[in-house]
Short mmCIF file of C-alpha atoms in Angstrom, two decimals:
data_model
loop_
_atom_site.label_atom_id
_atom_site.label_comp_id
_atom_site.label_asym_id
_atom_site.label_seq_id
_atom_site.Cartn_x
_atom_site.Cartn_y
_atom_site.Cartn_z
CA MET A 650 101.32 112.32 115.59
CA PRO A 651 102.88 113.49 118.53
CA ARG A 652 101.77 111.84 121.39
CA LEU A 653 102.59 108.61 119.60
CA GLY A 654 105.71 110.13 118.72
CA ALA A 655 106.05 110.91 122.99
CA LYS A 656 104.59 108.10 123.46
CA TYR A 657 107.37 105.31 121.28
CA GLN A 658 110.86 107.65 121.24
CA ILE A 659 110.95 107.86 117.79
CA GLU A 660 111.22 111.29 115.36
CA ILE A 661 108.01 112.45 113.62
CA ASP A 662 108.10 114.52 109.82
CA ILE A 663 105.38 116.55 109.22
CA THR A 664 105.16 118.51 106.10
CA SER A 665 103.07 120.33 105.16
CA LYS A 666 102.34 122.02 101.69
CA PRO A 667 99.48 123.68 99.11
CA LYS A 668 98.14 120.79 96.78
CA ASN A 669 99.72 122.50 94.24
CA ASP A 670 103.14 121.43 95.20
CA TYR A 671 101.15 118.12 95.19
CA GLN A 672 100.90 117.39 91.92
CA THR A 673 104.40 119.06 89.76
CA ASP A 674 105.99 116.55 87.65
CA GLU A 675 109.15 116.88 90.58
CA TYR A 676 107.05 115.69 93.45
CA PHE A 677 106.32 112.58 91.43
CA GLU A 678 109.51 111.79 90.32
CA LEU A 679 110.50 111.40 94.78
CA GLU A 680 107.94 107.93 94.80
CA LEU A 681 106.72 109.28 97.58
CA PRO A 682 102.80 108.59 97.53
CA VAL A 683 100.12 111.12 97.67
CA ALA A 684 99.03 114.05 99.79
CA PRO A 685 97.84 113.17 102.46
CA ALA A 686 99.23 110.90 103.14
CA VAL A 687 101.23 108.68 106.57
CA MET A 688 104.19 106.79 106.01
CA VAL A 689 105.81 105.20 108.62
CA GLY A 690 109.50 103.88 107.78
CA ASP A 691 108.65 102.88 104.34
CA GLU A 692 105.91 101.82 104.66
CA ILE A 693 102.98 103.64 103.09
CA VAL A 694 100.18 103.65 105.60
CA VAL A 695 97.40 105.42 103.39
CA GLU A 696 97.41 107.85 101.22
CA GLY A 697 95.05 109.87 99.67
CA ALA A 698 92.93 109.97 103.22
CA ASP A 699 92.36 109.25 106.35
CA VAL A 700 93.62 107.12 109.34
CA SER A 701 92.66 106.25 112.86
CA GLU A 702 95.50 107.05 115.00
CA HIS A 703 95.54 102.77 116.09
CA GLU A 704 96.07 102.18 112.38
CA VAL A 705 99.90 104.25 112.55
CA GLU A 706 100.13 103.17 116.20
CA VAL A 707 99.78 99.46 114.73
CA CYS A 708 103.07 100.27 112.52
CA ILE A 709 105.10 101.28 114.78
CA CYS A 710 106.18 99.03 116.99
CA ARG A 711 105.34 96.55 113.88
CA LEU A 712 108.34 98.81 112.89
CA LEU A 713 109.63 98.69 116.82
CA GLY A 714 109.78 94.86 117.03
CA LEU A 715 106.95 96.38 119.52
CA PRO A 716 103.51 93.95 120.20
CA GLU A 717 100.18 95.86 118.21
CA PRO A 718 98.41 97.83 120.81
CA GLU A 719 94.74 96.02 120.88
CA PRO A 720 92.12 98.13 119.72
CA PRO A 721 90.30 100.14 121.03
CA LYS A 722 86.56 99.76 123.40
CA LYS A 723 83.54 100.31 120.97
CA GLY A 724 81.27 100.86 123.86
CA ILE A 725 78.38 104.33 122.91
CA LEU A 726 79.97 105.14 126.16
CA ARG A 727 82.86 105.35 126.44
CA ARG A 728 82.86 106.55 122.48
CA LEU A 729 80.83 109.71 123.54
CA LEU A 730 82.83 110.63 126.80
CA LYS A 731 86.00 109.49 124.41
CA THR A 732 87.94 108.05 126.46
CA ASP A 733 90.36 105.29 126.31
#
């Protein structure tokens, strides 16, 4: 996430608490998504699961009114070398 914050000049807030803190009545009253979750602006990108960096980047671009990035290429060599 910090890499995307630097790329798009946006603020990234990361909140991490013990699991029990997310299961209180006070937390549910905040009407926030179930942790783990990712939100971009008011949009819940995912809750209760993992999400790819590409999916988050698409949501950031949508929020900023920028063209969406191309999906990452998935060739076997690219996956082995972990390059973009």
